[in-house]
């Protein structure tokens, strides 16, 4: 006997959309040919909570072959598997996945996905705060025997770029990867949940970076900036306002500069950091006539000229 037919019944249905009902099958036939090392799979949908994978047609799996799948992920139901605790996402990912191989080796794979309009949310004391919101966006993956290429393009509610990421991973060349990441005005307020010492945090993060990684430390070129920032600690009456910080990356190090205000007086920050062969940080803080309040009644005016350095896991302050 050269073939065997296996029929699986009562797979069940978990999605109730008309699109998926059209292709859903309650049973599936699998035909195994041990002599030719082949598996024939009948057109079918595999379905679970928040997930549907559907074969576009009957497929023959063996030494060589191809596979065409349609995919639908309800991310709101799957977020617990890939998001940090207290984060939630409201969006659906739909698209197709195509793969082909020869001699049991992948020749190419292509994934084209559409992300529906949605939000990334953070729960803070039973209140949900919006971290990011986007319109309908695109996500693609392409792989062959040499590299994996990915593209992500999220648009904000004004149809302007919110997150753009293009990456290449050369897995046959010392695991070298190249990525270009562009982020525009991501709200920092929800991140205060990660520190119990922060009473108030506002600001927007933007970045435009090219990152090259290998078995060695990463090479980073570009800029990261925080603007319109405000910070207030729980045990301090001194609110930092108009915070602006910029890091300009030039490969293996970065130049830092920024400004903060206490009431109407400004302080300025300059410095640099590097991460090869080990992490090092050096900062200069300068200001004139900065008002500081010390509860309950003490008020002082300070003019700092401070130097801070961090190296070999030790912090030094002078000035």
PDB file of C-alpha atoms in Angstrom:
ATOM      1  CA  UNK A   1       0.000   0.000   0.000  1.00  0.00           C
ATOM      2  CA  UNK A   2       1.682   3.225  -1.202  1.00  0.00           C
ATOM      3  CA  UNK A   3      -0.679   5.840   0.281  1.00  0.00           C
ATOM      4  CA  UNK A   4      -2.757   6.380   3.385  1.00  0.00           C
ATOM      5  CA  UNK A   5      -5.682   8.772   3.791  1.00  0.00           C
ATOM      6  CA  UNK A   6      -6.327  10.394   7.161  1.00  0.00           C
ATOM      7  CA  UNK A   7      -9.552  12.358   7.693  1.00  0.00           C
ATOM      8  CA  UNK A   8      -9.903  14.745  10.625  1.00  0.00           C
ATOM      9  CA  UNK A   9     -13.489  15.660  11.509  1.00  0.00           C
ATOM     10  CA  UNK A  10     -15.220  18.353  13.578  1.00  0.00           C
ATOM     11  CA  UNK A  11     -12.409  20.885  13.501  1.00  0.00           C
ATOM     12  CA  UNK A  12     -14.885  23.535  14.686  1.00  0.00           C
ATOM     13  CA  UNK A  13     -15.242  27.227  13.941  1.00  0.00           C
ATOM     14  CA  UNK A  14     -14.157  30.157  16.052  1.00  0.00           C
ATOM     15  CA  UNK A  15     -14.661  33.114  13.660  1.00  0.00           C
ATOM     16  CA  UNK A  16     -18.100  34.213  12.546  1.00  0.00           C
ATOM     17  CA  UNK A  17     -17.184  36.592   9.725  1.00  0.00           C
ATOM     18  CA  UNK A  18     -18.662  35.837   6.327  1.00  0.00           C
ATOM     19  CA  UNK A  19     -15.236  35.881   4.702  1.00  0.00           C
ATOM     20  CA  UNK A  20     -13.917  33.086   6.884  1.00  0.00           C
ATOM     21  CA  UNK A  21     -17.145  31.082   6.916  1.00  0.00           C
ATOM     22  CA  UNK A  22     -16.902  30.793   3.138  1.00  0.00           C
ATOM     23  CA  UNK A  23     -13.609  28.889   3.353  1.00  0.00           C
ATOM     24  CA  UNK A  24     -14.091  27.048   6.649  1.00  0.00           C
ATOM     25  CA  UNK A  25     -14.232  23.251   6.488  1.00  0.00           C
ATOM     26  CA  UNK A  26     -15.318  20.995   9.341  1.00  0.00           C
ATOM     27  CA  UNK A  27     -13.136  18.112   8.186  1.00  0.00           C
ATOM     28  CA  UNK A  28      -9.828  17.739   6.384  1.00  0.00           C
ATOM     29  CA  UNK A  29      -8.243  14.982   4.315  1.00  0.00           C
ATOM     30  CA  UNK A  30      -4.500  14.331   4.623  1.00  0.00           C
ATOM     31  CA  UNK A  31      -3.016  11.882   2.103  1.00  0.00           C
ATOM     32  CA  UNK A  32       0.379  10.413   3.012  1.00  0.00           C
ATOM     33  CA  UNK A  33       2.675   8.778   0.445  1.00  0.00           C
ATOM     34  CA  UNK A  34       5.567   7.218   2.432  1.00  0.00           C
ATOM     35  CA  UNK A  35       7.377   6.021  -0.693  1.00  0.00           C
ATOM     36  CA  UNK A  36       7.607   9.511  -2.196  1.00  0.00           C
ATOM     37  CA  UNK A  37       7.806  11.232   1.208  1.00  0.00           C
ATOM     38  CA  UNK A  38       4.838  13.410   0.322  1.00  0.00           C
ATOM     39  CA  UNK A  39       1.856  14.777   2.207  1.00  0.00           C
ATOM     40  CA  UNK A  40      -1.212  16.023   0.325  1.00  0.00           C
ATOM     41  CA  UNK A  41      -3.331  18.530   2.282  1.00  0.00           C
ATOM     42  CA  UNK A  42      -6.843  19.429   1.232  1.00  0.00           C
ATOM     43  CA  UNK A  43      -7.898  23.091   1.100  1.00  0.00           C
ATOM     44  CA  UNK A  44      -8.806  23.951   4.664  1.00  0.00           C
ATOM     45  CA  UNK A  45      -8.909  26.530   7.476  1.00  0.00           C
ATOM     46  CA  UNK A  46      -7.208  25.968  10.819  1.00  0.00           C
ATOM     47  CA  UNK A  47      -8.952  28.137  13.382  1.00  0.00           C
ATOM     48  CA  UNK A  48      -8.547  29.053  17.013  1.00  0.00           C
ATOM     49  CA  UNK A  49      -9.351  31.919  19.310  1.00  0.00           C
ATOM     50  CA  UNK A  50      -8.158  35.045  17.526  1.00  0.00           C
ATOM     51  CA  UNK A  51      -6.489  33.084  14.733  1.00  0.00           C
ATOM     52  CA  UNK A  52      -7.307  31.682  11.282  1.00  0.00           C
ATOM     53  CA  UNK A  53      -4.871  30.073   8.807  1.00  0.00           C
ATOM     54  CA  UNK A  54      -6.440  29.003   5.507  1.00  0.00           C
ATOM     55  CA  UNK A  55      -4.950  27.062   2.617  1.00  0.00           C
ATOM     56  CA  UNK A  56      -5.772  28.798  -0.647  1.00  0.00           C
ATOM     57  CA  UNK A  57      -5.842  25.466  -2.529  1.00  0.00           C
ATOM     58  CA  UNK A  58      -4.932  21.793  -2.192  1.00  0.00           C
ATOM     59  CA  UNK A  59      -1.207  21.465  -1.490  1.00  0.00           C
ATOM     60  CA  UNK A  60       1.389  18.717  -1.973  1.00  0.00           C
ATOM     61  CA  UNK A  61       4.160  18.845   0.626  1.00  0.00           C
ATOM     62  CA  UNK A  62       7.400  16.955  -0.042  1.00  0.00           C
ATOM     63  CA  UNK A  63      11.047  17.317  -0.997  1.00  0.00           C
ATOM     64  CA  UNK A  64      10.026  20.303  -3.105  1.00  0.00           C
ATOM     65  CA  UNK A  65       6.830  22.273  -3.029  1.00  0.00           C
ATOM     66  CA  UNK A  66       5.045  25.462  -2.091  1.00  0.00           C
ATOM     67  CA  UNK A  67       2.505  26.658   0.430  1.00  0.00           C
ATOM     68  CA  UNK A  68      -0.007  29.488   0.109  1.00  0.00           C
ATOM     69  CA  UNK A  69      -1.853  30.598   3.242  1.00  0.00           C
ATOM     70  CA  UNK A  70      -4.228  33.399   4.115  1.00  0.00           C
ATOM     71  CA  UNK A  71      -3.862  34.692   7.662  1.00  0.00           C
ATOM     72  CA  UNK A  72      -6.098  36.577  10.055  1.00  0.00           C
ATOM     73  CA  UNK A  73      -4.994  37.470  13.581  1.00  0.00           C
ATOM     74  CA  UNK A  74      -7.261  39.288  16.021  1.00  0.00           C
ATOM     75  CA  UNK A  75      -4.465  40.937  18.004  1.00  0.00           C
ATOM     76  CA  UNK A  76      -6.763  42.037  20.830  1.00  0.00           C
ATOM     77  CA  UNK A  77      -7.182  38.353  21.729  1.00  0.00           C
ATOM     78  CA  UNK A  78      -3.528  37.400  21.178  1.00  0.00           C
ATOM     79  CA  UNK A  79      -1.746  40.341  22.812  1.00  0.00           C
ATOM     80  CA  UNK A  80      -1.023  38.455  26.045  1.00  0.00           C
ATOM     81  CA  UNK A  81       1.317  36.159  24.096  1.00  0.00           C
ATOM     82  CA  UNK A  82       3.630  38.876  22.712  1.00  0.00           C
ATOM     83  CA  UNK A  83       3.011  42.132  24.636  1.00  0.00           C
ATOM     84  CA  UNK A  84       4.401  43.088  28.053  1.00  0.00           C
ATOM     85  CA  UNK A  85       1.994  42.926  30.973  1.00  0.00           C
ATOM     86  CA  UNK A  86      -0.499  45.833  31.199  1.00  0.00           C
ATOM     87  CA  UNK A  87      -0.245  46.530  27.443  1.00  0.00           C
ATOM     88  CA  UNK A  88      -3.110  45.856  25.039  1.00  0.00           C
ATOM     89  CA  UNK A  89      -3.621  46.291  21.320  1.00  0.00           C
ATOM     90  CA  UNK A  90      -6.801  46.839  19.310  1.00  0.00           C
ATOM     91  CA  UNK A  91      -6.171  45.849  15.703  1.00  0.00           C
ATOM     92  CA  UNK A  92      -6.462  42.953  13.233  1.00  0.00           C
ATOM     93  CA  UNK A  93      -3.632  41.619  11.080  1.00  0.00           C
ATOM     94  CA  UNK A  94      -4.730  40.082   7.769  1.00  0.00           C
ATOM     95  CA  UNK A  95      -2.811  38.963   4.720  1.00  0.00           C
ATOM     96  CA  UNK A  96      -1.109  36.136   2.872  1.00  0.00           C
ATOM     97  CA  UNK A  97       1.922  33.929   3.448  1.00  0.00           C
ATOM     98  CA  UNK A  98       3.617  32.177   0.520  1.00  0.00           C
ATOM     99  CA  UNK A  99       6.610  29.843   0.723  1.00  0.00           C
ATOM    100  CA  UNK A 100       8.467  27.541  -1.671  1.00  0.00           C
ATOM    101  CA  UNK A 101      11.348  25.121  -1.192  1.00  0.00           C
ATOM    102  CA  UNK A 102      13.509  22.602  -3.050  1.00  0.00           C
ATOM    103  CA  UNK A 103      15.553  19.696  -1.687  1.00  0.00           C
ATOM    104  CA  UNK A 104      14.032  20.502   1.731  1.00  0.00           C
ATOM    105  CA  UNK A 105      15.636  23.970   1.644  1.00  0.00           C
ATOM    106  CA  UNK A 106      13.740  27.238   1.582  1.00  0.00           C
ATOM    107  CA  UNK A 107      14.040  29.048  -1.747  1.00  0.00           C
ATOM    108  CA  UNK A 108      11.824  31.988  -0.842  1.00  0.00           C
ATOM    109  CA  UNK A 109       9.004  33.111   1.434  1.00  0.00           C
ATOM    110  CA  UNK A 110       6.816  36.185   1.202  1.00  0.00           C
ATOM    111  CA  UNK A 111       4.360  37.613   3.734  1.00  0.00           C
ATOM    112  CA  UNK A 112       2.140  40.607   2.979  1.00  0.00           C
ATOM    113  CA  UNK A 113       0.015  41.843   5.863  1.00  0.00           C
ATOM    114  CA  UNK A 114      -2.357  44.729   6.474  1.00  0.00           C
ATOM    115  CA  UNK A 115      -2.806  46.107   9.983  1.00  0.00           C
ATOM    116  CA  UNK A 116      -6.230  47.631  10.559  1.00  0.00           C
ATOM    117  CA  UNK A 117      -6.624  50.993  12.291  1.00  0.00           C
ATOM    118  CA  UNK A 118      -5.990  50.553  16.001  1.00  0.00           C
ATOM    119  CA  UNK A 119      -4.245  51.560  19.204  1.00  0.00           C
ATOM    120  CA  UNK A 120      -1.554  50.408  21.616  1.00  0.00           C
ATOM    121  CA  UNK A 121      -2.868  50.908  25.148  1.00  0.00           C
ATOM    122  CA  UNK A 122      -1.363  50.789  28.634  1.00  0.00           C
ATOM    123  CA  UNK A 123      -3.463  50.115  31.740  1.00  0.00           C
ATOM    124  CA  UNK A 124      -2.549  52.274  34.741  1.00  0.00           C
ATOM    125  CA  UNK A 125      -4.623  51.822  37.913  1.00  0.00           C
ATOM    126  CA  UNK A 126      -7.630  50.535  35.957  1.00  0.00           C
ATOM    127  CA  UNK A 127      -7.343  53.446  33.507  1.00  0.00           C
ATOM    128  CA  UNK A 128      -6.242  52.833  29.919  1.00  0.00           C
ATOM    129  CA  UNK A 129      -3.819  55.324  28.380  1.00  0.00           C
ATOM    130  CA  UNK A 130      -3.041  55.536  24.681  1.00  0.00           C
ATOM    131  CA  UNK A 131       0.592  54.958  23.760  1.00  0.00           C
ATOM    132  CA  UNK A 132       0.164  54.948  19.997  1.00  0.00           C
ATOM    133  CA  UNK A 133      -2.673  55.192  17.460  1.00  0.00           C
ATOM    134  CA  UNK A 134      -2.506  54.386  13.755  1.00  0.00           C
ATOM    135  CA  UNK A 135      -4.505  54.152  10.572  1.00  0.00           C
ATOM    136  CA  UNK A 136      -4.530  51.155   8.225  1.00  0.00           C
ATOM    137  CA  UNK A 137      -0.888  50.179   7.706  1.00  0.00           C
ATOM    138  CA  UNK A 138       1.377  47.667   5.959  1.00  0.00           C
ATOM    139  CA  UNK A 139       3.803  44.971   7.103  1.00  0.00           C
ATOM    140  CA  UNK A 140       5.813  42.757   4.729  1.00  0.00           C
ATOM    141  CA  UNK A 141       8.430  40.017   5.088  1.00  0.00           C
ATOM    142  CA  UNK A 142      10.565  38.380   2.412  1.00  0.00           C
ATOM    143  CA  UNK A 143      13.079  35.590   2.938  1.00  0.00           C
ATOM    144  CA  UNK A 144      15.380  33.548   0.708  1.00  0.00           C
ATOM    145  CA  UNK A 145      18.427  31.364   1.248  1.00  0.00           C
ATOM    146  CA  UNK A 146      20.623  34.364   2.132  1.00  0.00           C
ATOM    147  CA  UNK A 147      18.622  37.019   3.964  1.00  0.00           C
ATOM    148  CA  UNK A 148      15.379  38.102   5.605  1.00  0.00           C
ATOM    149  CA  UNK A 149      13.912  41.488   4.669  1.00  0.00           C
ATOM    150  CA  UNK A 150      11.107  43.215   6.574  1.00  0.00           C
ATOM    151  CA  UNK A 151       9.194  46.462   6.150  1.00  0.00           C
ATOM    152  CA  UNK A 152       6.788  48.103   8.599  1.00  0.00           C
ATOM    153  CA  UNK A 153       4.914  51.300   7.848  1.00  0.00           C
ATOM    154  CA  UNK A 154       2.494  52.683  10.447  1.00  0.00           C
ATOM    155  CA  UNK A 155       0.584  55.876   9.652  1.00  0.00           C
ATOM    156  CA  UNK A 156      -0.885  58.163  12.303  1.00  0.00           C
ATOM    157  CA  UNK A 157      -4.445  59.493  12.293  1.00  0.00           C
ATOM    158  CA  UNK A 158      -3.296  62.300   9.967  1.00  0.00           C
ATOM    159  CA  UNK A 159      -1.894  59.697   7.506  1.00  0.00           C
ATOM    160  CA  UNK A 160       1.670  60.763   8.279  1.00  0.00           C
ATOM    161  CA  UNK A 161       4.471  58.287   9.154  1.00  0.00           C
ATOM    162  CA  UNK A 162       4.341  57.182  12.788  1.00  0.00           C
ATOM    163  CA  UNK A 163       6.677  54.178  12.674  1.00  0.00           C
ATOM    164  CA  UNK A 164       8.732  53.221   9.614  1.00  0.00           C
ATOM    165  CA  UNK A 165      11.160  50.296   9.856  1.00  0.00           C
ATOM    166  CA  UNK A 166      13.150  48.585   7.092  1.00  0.00           C
ATOM    167  CA  UNK A 167      15.427  45.704   8.065  1.00  0.00           C
ATOM    168  CA  UNK A 168      17.699  43.120   6.469  1.00  0.00           C
ATOM    169  CA  UNK A 169      19.194  40.114   8.233  1.00  0.00           C
ATOM    170  CA  UNK A 170      22.008  38.286   6.440  1.00  0.00           C
ATOM    171  CA  UNK A 171      22.030  34.965   8.286  1.00  0.00           C
ATOM    172  CA  UNK A 172      24.849  33.481   6.214  1.00  0.00           C
ATOM    173  CA  UNK A 173      27.188  36.430   6.832  1.00  0.00           C
ATOM    174  CA  UNK A 174      27.997  36.328  10.563  1.00  0.00           C
ATOM    175  CA  UNK A 175      24.362  37.178  11.413  1.00  0.00           C
ATOM    176  CA  UNK A 176      24.790  40.748  10.150  1.00  0.00           C
ATOM    177  CA  UNK A 177      21.615  42.833  10.181  1.00  0.00           C
ATOM    178  CA  UNK A 178      20.861  46.337   8.920  1.00  0.00           C
ATOM    179  CA  UNK A 179      17.831  48.293  10.118  1.00  0.00           C
ATOM    180  CA  UNK A 180      16.485  51.765   9.485  1.00  0.00           C
ATOM    181  CA  UNK A 181      13.967  52.944  12.079  1.00  0.00           C
ATOM    182  CA  UNK A 182      11.961  56.152  12.036  1.00  0.00           C
ATOM    183  CA  UNK A 183       9.607  57.035  14.906  1.00  0.00           C
ATOM    184  CA  UNK A 184       7.552  60.226  15.065  1.00  0.00           C
ATOM    185  CA  UNK A 185       6.110  61.789  18.238  1.00  0.00           C
ATOM    186  CA  UNK A 186       5.409  58.743  20.395  1.00  0.00           C
ATOM    187  CA  UNK A 187       3.692  59.822  23.621  1.00  0.00           C
ATOM    188  CA  UNK A 188       5.809  59.164  26.727  1.00  0.00           C
ATOM    189  CA  UNK A 189       3.078  59.749  29.329  1.00  0.00           C
ATOM    190  CA  UNK A 190       1.998  56.091  29.728  1.00  0.00           C
ATOM    191  CA  UNK A 191       5.586  55.068  30.516  1.00  0.00           C
ATOM    192  CA  UNK A 192       5.404  56.668  33.964  1.00  0.00           C
ATOM    193  CA  UNK A 193       3.713  53.459  35.112  1.00  0.00           C
ATOM    194  CA  UNK A 194       7.138  51.778  35.116  1.00  0.00           C
ATOM    195  CA  UNK A 195       8.478  53.998  37.912  1.00  0.00           C
ATOM    196  CA  UNK A 196       6.575  54.465  41.196  1.00  0.00           C
ATOM    197  CA  UNK A 197       8.705  57.554  41.894  1.00  0.00           C
ATOM    198  CA  UNK A 198       7.230  59.524  38.975  1.00  0.00           C
ATOM    199  CA  UNK A 199       4.139  61.616  39.627  1.00  0.00           C
ATOM    200  CA  UNK A 200       3.918  63.226  36.175  1.00  0.00           C
ATOM    201  CA  UNK A 201       5.627  62.529  32.851  1.00  0.00           C
ATOM    202  CA  UNK A 202       4.891  64.107  29.499  1.00  0.00           C
ATOM    203  CA  UNK A 203       6.802  64.425  26.253  1.00  0.00           C
ATOM    204  CA  UNK A 204       7.211  63.021  22.773  1.00  0.00           C
ATOM    205  CA  UNK A 205       9.883  60.696  21.447  1.00  0.00           C
ATOM    206  CA  UNK A 206      11.149  60.802  17.864  1.00  0.00           C
ATOM    207  CA  UNK A 207      13.993  58.845  16.281  1.00  0.00           C
ATOM    208  CA  UNK A 208      15.690  58.327  12.945  1.00  0.00           C
ATOM    209  CA  UNK A 209      18.308  55.586  13.251  1.00  0.00           C
ATOM    210  CA  UNK A 210      20.300  53.194  11.097  1.00  0.00           C
ATOM    211  CA  UNK A 211      21.508  50.198  13.111  1.00  0.00           C
ATOM    212  CA  UNK A 212      24.005  47.573  11.973  1.00  0.00           C
ATOM    213  CA  UNK A 213      24.498  44.562  14.224  1.00  0.00           C
ATOM    214  CA  UNK A 214      26.657  41.455  14.103  1.00  0.00           C
ATOM    215  CA  UNK A 215      28.384  39.271  16.666  1.00  0.00           C
ATOM    216  CA  UNK A 216      30.059  42.486  17.879  1.00  0.00           C
ATOM    217  CA  UNK A 217      28.537  45.615  19.431  1.00  0.00           C
ATOM    218  CA  UNK A 218      26.038  47.516  17.247  1.00  0.00           C
ATOM    219  CA  UNK A 219      26.923  50.417  14.955  1.00  0.00           C
ATOM    220  CA  UNK A 220      24.293  53.169  15.304  1.00  0.00           C
ATOM    221  CA  UNK A 221      23.961  56.292  13.156  1.00  0.00           C
ATOM    222  CA  UNK A 222      21.203  58.885  13.482  1.00  0.00           C
ATOM    223  CA  UNK A 223      19.290  60.831  16.101  1.00  0.00           C
ATOM    224  CA  UNK A 224      16.915  60.289  19.031  1.00  0.00           C
ATOM    225  CA  UNK A 225      15.065  63.282  20.481  1.00  0.00           C
ATOM    226  CA  UNK A 226      12.630  64.027  23.303  1.00  0.00           C
ATOM    227  CA  UNK A 227      10.646  67.269  23.129  1.00  0.00           C
ATOM    228  CA  UNK A 228       7.941  69.082  25.116  1.00  0.00           C
ATOM    229  CA  UNK A 229       8.887  67.081  28.180  1.00  0.00           C
ATOM    230  CA  UNK A 230       7.794  67.585  31.778  1.00  0.00           C
ATOM    231  CA  UNK A 231       8.796  65.559  34.834  1.00  0.00           C
ATOM    232  CA  UNK A 232       7.635  65.680  38.460  1.00  0.00           C
ATOM    233  CA  UNK A 233       8.714  63.194  41.115  1.00  0.00           C
ATOM    234  CA  UNK A 234       6.353  62.188  43.912  1.00  0.00           C
ATOM    235  CA  UNK A 235       8.612  63.404  46.731  1.00  0.00           C
ATOM    236  CA  UNK A 236       9.745  66.610  45.026  1.00  0.00           C
ATOM    237  CA  UNK A 237       7.901  69.921  44.507  1.00  0.00           C
ATOM    238  CA  UNK A 238      10.379  70.910  41.778  1.00  0.00           C
ATOM    239  CA  UNK A 239       8.803  70.325  38.385  1.00  0.00           C
ATOM    240  CA  UNK A 240      11.094  70.094  35.370  1.00  0.00           C
ATOM    241  CA  UNK A 241       9.512  71.739  32.336  1.00  0.00           C
ATOM    242  CA  UNK A 242      10.272  72.279  28.639  1.00  0.00           C
ATOM    243  CA  UNK A 243      12.598  69.290  28.610  1.00  0.00           C
ATOM    244  CA  UNK A 244      14.381  68.767  25.308  1.00  0.00           C
ATOM    245  CA  UNK A 245      17.038  66.095  24.898  1.00  0.00           C
ATOM    246  CA  UNK A 246      18.871  65.019  21.745  1.00  0.00           C
ATOM    247  CA  UNK A 247      21.299  62.156  21.164  1.00  0.00           C
ATOM    248  CA  UNK A 248      23.271  62.194  17.902  1.00  0.00           C
ATOM    249  CA  UNK A 249      24.712  58.747  17.168  1.00  0.00           C
ATOM    250  CA  UNK A 250      27.867  58.524  15.056  1.00  0.00           C
ATOM    251  CA  UNK A 251      28.637  54.807  15.036  1.00  0.00           C
ATOM    252  CA  UNK A 252      30.115  53.653  18.334  1.00  0.00           C
ATOM    253  CA  UNK A 253      29.315  56.754  20.377  1.00  0.00           C
ATOM    254  CA  UNK A 254      26.727  59.496  20.739  1.00  0.00           C
ATOM    255  CA  UNK A 255      26.807  63.209  21.529  1.00  0.00           C
ATOM    256  CA  UNK A 256      24.185  64.379  24.028  1.00  0.00           C
ATOM    257  CA  UNK A 257      22.700  67.818  24.533  1.00  0.00           C
ATOM    258  CA  UNK A 258      19.569  69.167  26.113  1.00  0.00           C
ATOM    259  CA  UNK A 259      17.798  71.796  28.146  1.00  0.00           C
ATOM    260  CA  UNK A 260      15.437  71.782  31.120  1.00  0.00           C
ATOM    261  CA  UNK A 261      13.628  74.550  32.985  1.00  0.00           C
ATOM    262  CA  UNK A 262      12.849  75.113  36.640  1.00  0.00           C
ATOM    263  CA  UNK A 263      10.149  77.756  36.680  1.00  0.00           C
ATOM    264  CA  UNK A 264      11.580  80.269  34.173  1.00  0.00           C
ATOM    265  CA  UNK A 265      15.278  79.440  34.579  1.00  0.00           C
ATOM    266  CA  UNK A 266      17.138  77.081  32.247  1.00  0.00           C
ATOM    267  CA  UNK A 267      19.791  74.439  32.817  1.00  0.00           C
ATOM    268  CA  UNK A 268      21.819  72.923  29.999  1.00  0.00           C
ATOM    269  CA  UNK A 269      23.127  69.394  29.508  1.00  0.00           C
ATOM    270  CA  UNK A 270      26.008  68.285  27.321  1.00  0.00           C
ATOM    271  CA  UNK A 271      27.883  65.027  27.147  1.00  0.00           C
ATOM    272  CA  UNK A 272      28.709  61.848  25.319  1.00  0.00           C
ATOM    273  CA  UNK A 273      28.307  58.131  25.690  1.00  0.00           C
ATOM    274  CA  UNK A 274      29.910  55.086  24.097  1.00  0.00           C
ATOM    275  CA  UNK A 275      29.287  51.346  24.255  1.00  0.00           C
ATOM    276  CA  UNK A 276      32.495  49.800  22.904  1.00  0.00           C
ATOM    277  CA  UNK A 277      34.234  47.995  24.463  1.00  0.00           C
ATOM    278  CA  UNK A 278      32.091  48.849  27.531  1.00  0.00           C
ATOM    279  CA  UNK A 279      29.370  51.386  28.300  1.00  0.00           C
ATOM    280  CA  UNK A 280      30.620  54.849  29.340  1.00  0.00           C
ATOM    281  CA  UNK A 281      28.736  58.075  30.004  1.00  0.00           C
ATOM    282  CA  UNK A 282      29.982  61.624  30.693  1.00  0.00           C
ATOM    283  CA  UNK A 283      27.649  64.591  31.305  1.00  0.00           C
ATOM    284  CA  UNK A 284      28.003  68.284  32.099  1.00  0.00           C
ATOM    285  CA  UNK A 285      25.134  70.142  33.817  1.00  0.00           C
ATOM    286  CA  UNK A 286      25.262  73.952  33.949  1.00  0.00           C
ATOM    287  CA  UNK A 287      22.704  76.518  35.043  1.00  0.00           C
ATOM    288  CA  UNK A 288      22.270  79.948  36.603  1.00  0.00           C
ATOM    289  CA  UNK A 289      19.959  80.952  39.449  1.00  0.00           C
ATOM    290  CA  UNK A 290      17.810  77.828  39.418  1.00  0.00           C
ATOM    291  CA  UNK A 291      15.036  77.963  42.057  1.00  0.00           C
ATOM    292  CA  UNK A 292      14.744  74.863  44.246  1.00  0.00           C
ATOM    293  CA  UNK A 293      12.054  74.239  46.866  1.00  0.00           C
ATOM    294  CA  UNK A 294      12.640  72.089  49.956  1.00  0.00           C
ATOM    295  CA  UNK A 295       9.451  71.410  51.935  1.00  0.00           C
ATOM    296  CA  UNK A 296       8.036  72.716  54.063  1.00  0.00           C
ATOM    297  CA  UNK A 297       9.377  76.299  53.770  1.00  0.00           C
ATOM    298  CA  UNK A 298      12.941  76.366  52.482  1.00  0.00           C
ATOM    299  CA  UNK A 299      13.665  77.865  49.051  1.00  0.00           C
ATOM    300  CA  UNK A 300      17.136  78.177  47.532  1.00  0.00           C
ATOM    301  CA  UNK A 301      18.722  79.481  44.351  1.00  0.00           C
ATOM    302  CA  UNK A 302      21.530  77.372  42.869  1.00  0.00           C
ATOM    303  CA  UNK A 303      23.917  77.724  39.928  1.00  0.00           C
ATOM    304  CA  UNK A 304      25.241  74.219  39.215  1.00  0.00           C
ATOM    305  CA  UNK A 305      28.408  73.368  37.333  1.00  0.00           C
ATOM    306  CA  UNK A 306      28.464  69.600  37.666  1.00  0.00           C
ATOM    307  CA  UNK A 307      30.332  66.824  35.897  1.00  0.00           C
ATOM    308  CA  UNK A 308      28.931  63.300  36.027  1.00  0.00           C
ATOM    309  CA  UNK A 309      30.676  60.226  34.681  1.00  0.00           C
ATOM    310  CA  UNK A 310      29.785  56.548  34.636  1.00  0.00           C
ATOM    311  CA  UNK A 311      32.396  53.927  33.813  1.00  0.00           C
ATOM    312  CA  UNK A 312      33.212  50.405  34.997  1.00  0.00           C
ATOM    313  CA  UNK A 313      29.858  50.340  36.832  1.00  0.00           C
ATOM    314  CA  UNK A 314      30.852  53.328  38.981  1.00  0.00           C
ATOM    315  CA  UNK A 315      29.273  56.809  39.094  1.00  0.00           C
ATOM    316  CA  UNK A 316      31.411  59.875  39.867  1.00  0.00           C
ATOM    317  CA  UNK A 317      30.133  63.435  40.456  1.00  0.00           C
ATOM    318  CA  UNK A 318      32.270  66.533  40.719  1.00  0.00           C
ATOM    319  CA  UNK A 319      31.666  70.282  40.670  1.00  0.00           C
TER     320      UNK A 319
END
